[in-house]
Amino acid sequence: MDLYEHQARQLFEEHGIPVPRAEVADSPQQARGIARRLGGRAVVKAQVKTGGRGKAGGVRFAADPAAAELTARQILGMDIKGHRVRTVLLAEPVDIAEEFYVSYVLDRTAGGFLAIASAQGGMEIEEVAATRPQAVARIPVDRAEGVTSAKAGEIASAAGLPPQTVDVLVRLWQVLVREDALLVEVNPLVRTAQGRILALDGKVTVDDNARFRQARWGARDEEHQDPLEAAAAERGLTYVRLDGQVGVIGNGAGLVMSTLDVVAGCGARPANFLDIGGGASAQVMADGLSVILSDPAVKSVLVNVFGGITACDAVAEGIVAAVDTVRLTKPLVVRLDGNNAARGRAILGERAHPLVEQATTMDGAARRAAELAHTV
Ligand code: GDP
Ligand code: MN
């Protein structure tokens, strides 16, 4: 889960990393009051979980409280790369002498953490990294050894950062470790005209697997959560949205994954997949179908169940209950095999819903679902 800039800033502050004075507002009037408290002038910054706010017009200077109110009114409600701005951060403006870039990131290919730092920070860092890679230092960090003062000194000198940044580099590593982060980034870390080092912007990505320890950020990420994923999660199901036309329901991760491959092999693309898990009941099947059917991209649905702990007759009863309650509008191809398959097929056969077809093999079912997705 990504944190908002103001949340990252709060963590920096808690770990002794110097940041400018700042407060969050969700209305223009509130922005005006904060600017007054900050001494009149303020940088008004959109709070959205995406980068490049500056270039998108989401970071603007206001010379007095009235201007802060007006600027906040313009930024609140803005759409930045698909993210609606609901709050702004008002920060005390600083005189920038130099902008640096520093981050620690989990590098999955290298299987370890990497310090990335540059003396050419700021809004053009991507450009710098692409055209002058030698201006960006990349130094592996051992998770167990961490970033000591000596290590921070090594990073700073490799990147050409002034020695005053060493303390920030050490503390930033502490943020990563103590806050269960997979990424911490400061861009820009600045040297002010007065010679102070300040973190002017922050990005922190918290490991989702550590949410139980990081409950302060909320149980789920309200900005990023897909509404159908949320609906599925509420019912204890795993649902993932993809970009094709065939809805896929299966039991067990392995079977679901191979079903996706078979659908792709039939020339169609899965629209999503839903794993109803090992102990799927009629209720679970009904819940799953209603989640899948409410996705407008879905043109046909493939239910592929290999009965083990989940008996096929329970799945069939779930399907029958579901087609009666959710009002089926899209064709459903069902393949039941394994535990109680014959009884399951008989239950579906008796119900004889015009939009429900059965197939005996996984390949046959996938082929038929792909065909239906193309014709409806
Ligand atoms: P981003 O574009 O989403 O990364 O937003 P930032 O918070 O990094 O702001 C973008 C740019 O605005 C920074 O790189 C700075 O150059 C500039 N900026 C932000 N705050 C201040 C400030 O207090 N004073 C000055 N002079 N520039 C600022
Ligand atoms: Mn930035």
PDB file of N, CA, C and O in Angstrom, residues 133-159:
ATOM      1  N   PRO A 133      22.653   7.873 -16.749  1.00  0.00           N
ATOM      2  CA  PRO A 133      22.600   6.893 -15.648  1.00  0.00           C
ATOM      3  C   PRO A 133      23.788   7.008 -14.688  1.00  0.00           C
ATOM      4  O   PRO A 133      23.657   6.643 -13.518  1.00  0.00           O
ATOM      5  N   GLN A 134      24.906   7.519 -15.166  1.00  0.00           N
ATOM      6  CA  GLN A 134      26.065   7.643 -14.267  1.00  0.00           C
ATOM      7  C   GLN A 134      25.832   8.674 -13.164  1.00  0.00           C
ATOM      8  O   GLN A 134      26.539   8.699 -12.159  1.00  0.00           O
ATOM      9  N   ALA A 135      24.788   9.531 -13.347  1.00  0.00           N
ATOM     10  CA  ALA A 135      24.469  10.531 -12.312  1.00  0.00           C
ATOM     11  C   ALA A 135      23.599   9.948 -11.202  1.00  0.00           C
ATOM     12  O   ALA A 135      23.232  10.649 -10.268  1.00  0.00           O
ATOM     13  N   VAL A 136      23.239   8.665 -11.348  1.00  0.00           N
ATOM     14  CA  VAL A 136      22.400   8.025 -10.334  1.00  0.00           C
ATOM     15  C   VAL A 136      23.165   6.836  -9.747  1.00  0.00           C
ATOM     16  O   VAL A 136      23.463   5.874 -10.446  1.00  0.00           O
ATOM     17  N   ALA A 137      23.493   6.938  -8.463  1.00  0.00           N
ATOM     18  CA  ALA A 137      24.242   5.854  -7.811  1.00  0.00           C
ATOM     19  C   ALA A 137      23.280   4.778  -7.340  1.00  0.00           C
ATOM     20  O   ALA A 137      22.199   5.080  -6.835  1.00  0.00           O
ATOM     21  N   ARG A 138      23.667   3.519  -7.538  1.00  0.00           N
ATOM     22  CA  ARG A 138      22.856   2.382  -7.074  1.00  0.00           C
ATOM     23  C   ARG A 138      23.753   1.497  -6.247  1.00  0.00           C
ATOM     24  O   ARG A 138      24.703   0.917  -6.759  1.00  0.00           O
ATOM     25  N   ILE A 139      23.415   1.392  -4.972  1.00  0.00           N
ATOM     26  CA  ILE A 139      24.277   0.635  -4.057  1.00  0.00           C
ATOM     27  C   ILE A 139      23.457  -0.384  -3.281  1.00  0.00           C
ATOM     28  O   ILE A 139      22.482  -0.022  -2.622  1.00  0.00           O
ATOM     29  N   PRO A 140      23.823  -1.664  -3.386  1.00  0.00           N
ATOM     30  CA  PRO A 140      23.087  -2.687  -2.629  1.00  0.00           C
ATOM     31  C   PRO A 140      23.209  -2.464  -1.123  1.00  0.00           C
ATOM     32  O   PRO A 140      24.260  -2.032  -0.647  1.00  0.00           O
ATOM     33  N   VAL A 141      22.112  -2.713  -0.417  1.00  0.00           N
ATOM     34  CA  VAL A 141      22.127  -2.605   1.041  1.00  0.00           C
ATOM     35  C   VAL A 141      21.747  -3.964   1.619  1.00  0.00           C
ATOM     36  O   VAL A 141      20.714  -4.521   1.252  1.00  0.00           O
ATOM     37  N   ASP A 142      22.582  -4.469   2.491  1.00  0.00           N
ATOM     38  CA  ASP A 142      22.283  -5.735   3.144  1.00  0.00           C
ATOM     39  C   ASP A 142      21.231  -5.487   4.238  1.00  0.00           C
ATOM     40  O   ASP A 142      21.422  -4.649   5.106  1.00  0.00           O
ATOM     41  N   ARG A 143      20.116  -6.233   4.159  1.00  0.00           N
ATOM     42  CA  ARG A 143      19.000  -6.009   5.085  1.00  0.00           C
ATOM     43  C   ARG A 143      19.443  -6.189   6.535  1.00  0.00           C
ATOM     44  O   ARG A 143      19.008  -5.442   7.416  1.00  0.00           O
ATOM     45  N   ALA A 144      20.296  -7.149   6.790  1.00  0.00           N
ATOM     46  CA  ALA A 144      20.717  -7.425   8.164  1.00  0.00           C
ATOM     47  C   ALA A 144      21.691  -6.362   8.677  1.00  0.00           C
ATOM     48  O   ALA A 144      21.601  -5.915   9.810  1.00  0.00           O
ATOM     49  N   GLU A 145      22.623  -5.936   7.813  1.00  0.00           N
ATOM     50  CA  GLU A 145      23.590  -4.913   8.240  1.00  0.00           C
ATOM     51  C   GLU A 145      22.940  -3.547   8.292  1.00  0.00           C
ATOM     52  O   GLU A 145      23.254  -2.710   9.132  1.00  0.00           O
ATOM     53  N   GLY A 146      22.033  -3.289   7.345  1.00  0.00           N
ATOM     54  CA  GLY A 146      21.323  -2.015   7.315  1.00  0.00           C
ATOM     55  C   GLY A 146      22.205  -0.861   6.890  1.00  0.00           C
ATOM     56  O   GLY A 146      23.309  -1.062   6.363  1.00  0.00           O
ATOM     57  N   VAL A 147      21.705   0.346   7.104  1.00  0.00           N
ATOM     58  CA  VAL A 147      22.471   1.540   6.724  1.00  0.00           C
ATOM     59  C   VAL A 147      23.036   2.186   7.990  1.00  0.00           C
ATOM     60  O   VAL A 147      22.331   2.870   8.729  1.00  0.00           O
ATOM     61  N   THR A 148      24.305   1.910   8.236  1.00  0.00           N
ATOM     62  CA  THR A 148      25.034   2.545   9.330  1.00  0.00           C
ATOM     63  C   THR A 148      25.539   3.900   8.820  1.00  0.00           C
ATOM     64  O   THR A 148      25.409   4.202   7.629  1.00  0.00           O
ATOM     65  N   SER A 149      26.154   4.683   9.698  1.00  0.00           N
ATOM     66  CA  SER A 149      26.725   5.965   9.260  1.00  0.00           C
ATOM     67  C   SER A 149      27.772   5.728   8.175  1.00  0.00           C
ATOM     68  O   SER A 149      27.850   6.489   7.207  1.00  0.00           O
ATOM     69  N   ALA A 150      28.546   4.663   8.343  1.00  0.00           N
ATOM     70  CA  ALA A 150      29.589   4.384   7.353  1.00  0.00           C
ATOM     71  C   ALA A 150      28.968   4.075   5.995  1.00  0.00           C
ATOM     72  O   ALA A 150      29.408   4.580   4.960  1.00  0.00           O
ATOM     73  N   LYS A 151      27.905   3.248   6.016  1.00  0.00           N
ATOM     74  CA  LYS A 151      27.232   2.888   4.768  1.00  0.00           C
ATOM     75  C   LYS A 151      26.595   4.127   4.134  1.00  0.00           C
ATOM     76  O   LYS A 151      26.675   4.333   2.916  1.00  0.00           O
ATOM     77  N   ALA A 152      25.975   4.960   4.975  1.00  0.00           N
ATOM     78  CA  ALA A 152      25.343   6.181   4.478  1.00  0.00           C
ATOM     79  C   ALA A 152      26.393   7.101   3.847  1.00  0.00           C
ATOM     80  O   ALA A 152      26.138   7.735   2.810  1.00  0.00           O
ATOM     81  N   GLY A 153      27.579   7.129   4.459  1.00  0.00           N
ATOM     82  CA  GLY A 153      28.674   7.937   3.906  1.00  0.00           C
ATOM     83  C   GLY A 153      29.071   7.438   2.523  1.00  0.00           C
ATOM     84  O   GLY A 153      29.311   8.227   1.599  1.00  0.00           O
ATOM     85  N   GLU A 154      29.070   6.119   2.396  1.00  0.00           N
ATOM     86  CA  GLU A 154      29.410   5.501   1.103  1.00  0.00           C
ATOM     87  C   GLU A 154      28.372   5.884   0.033  1.00  0.00           C
ATOM     88  O   GLU A 154      28.723   6.253  -1.095  1.00  0.00           O
ATOM     89  N   ILE A 155      27.101   5.825   0.422  1.00  0.00           N
ATOM     90  CA  ILE A 155      26.021   6.171  -0.515  1.00  0.00           C
ATOM     91  C   ILE A 155      26.127   7.642  -0.919  1.00  0.00           C
ATOM     92  O   ILE A 155      26.070   7.984  -2.107  1.00  0.00           O
ATOM     93  N   ALA A 156      26.301   8.513   0.093  1.00  0.00           N
ATOM     94  CA  ALA A 156      26.367   9.948  -0.174  1.00  0.00           C
ATOM     95  C   ALA A 156      27.529  10.274  -1.102  1.00  0.00           C
ATOM     96  O   ALA A 156      27.373  11.036  -2.066  1.00  0.00           O
ATOM     97  N   SER A 157      28.687   9.678  -0.849  1.00  0.00           N
ATOM     98  CA  SER A 157      29.828  10.059  -1.680  1.00  0.00           C
ATOM     99  C   SER A 157      29.706   9.475  -3.087  1.00  0.00           C
ATOM    100  O   SER A 157      30.078  10.122  -4.063  1.00  0.00           O
ATOM    101  N   ALA A 158      29.096   8.284  -3.215  1.00  0.00           N
ATOM    102  CA  ALA A 158      28.901   7.714  -4.550  1.00  0.00           C
ATOM    103  C   ALA A 158      27.976   8.598  -5.389  1.00  0.00           C
ATOM    104  O   ALA A 158      28.122   8.700  -6.606  1.00  0.00           O
ATOM    105  N   ALA A 159      26.997   9.228  -4.715  1.00  0.00           N
ATOM    106  CA  ALA A 159      26.019  10.039  -5.443  1.00  0.00           C
ATOM    107  C   ALA A 159      26.420  11.505  -5.530  1.00  0.00           C
ATOM    108  O   ALA A 159      25.779  12.287  -6.233  1.00  0.00           O
TER     109      ALA A 159
END
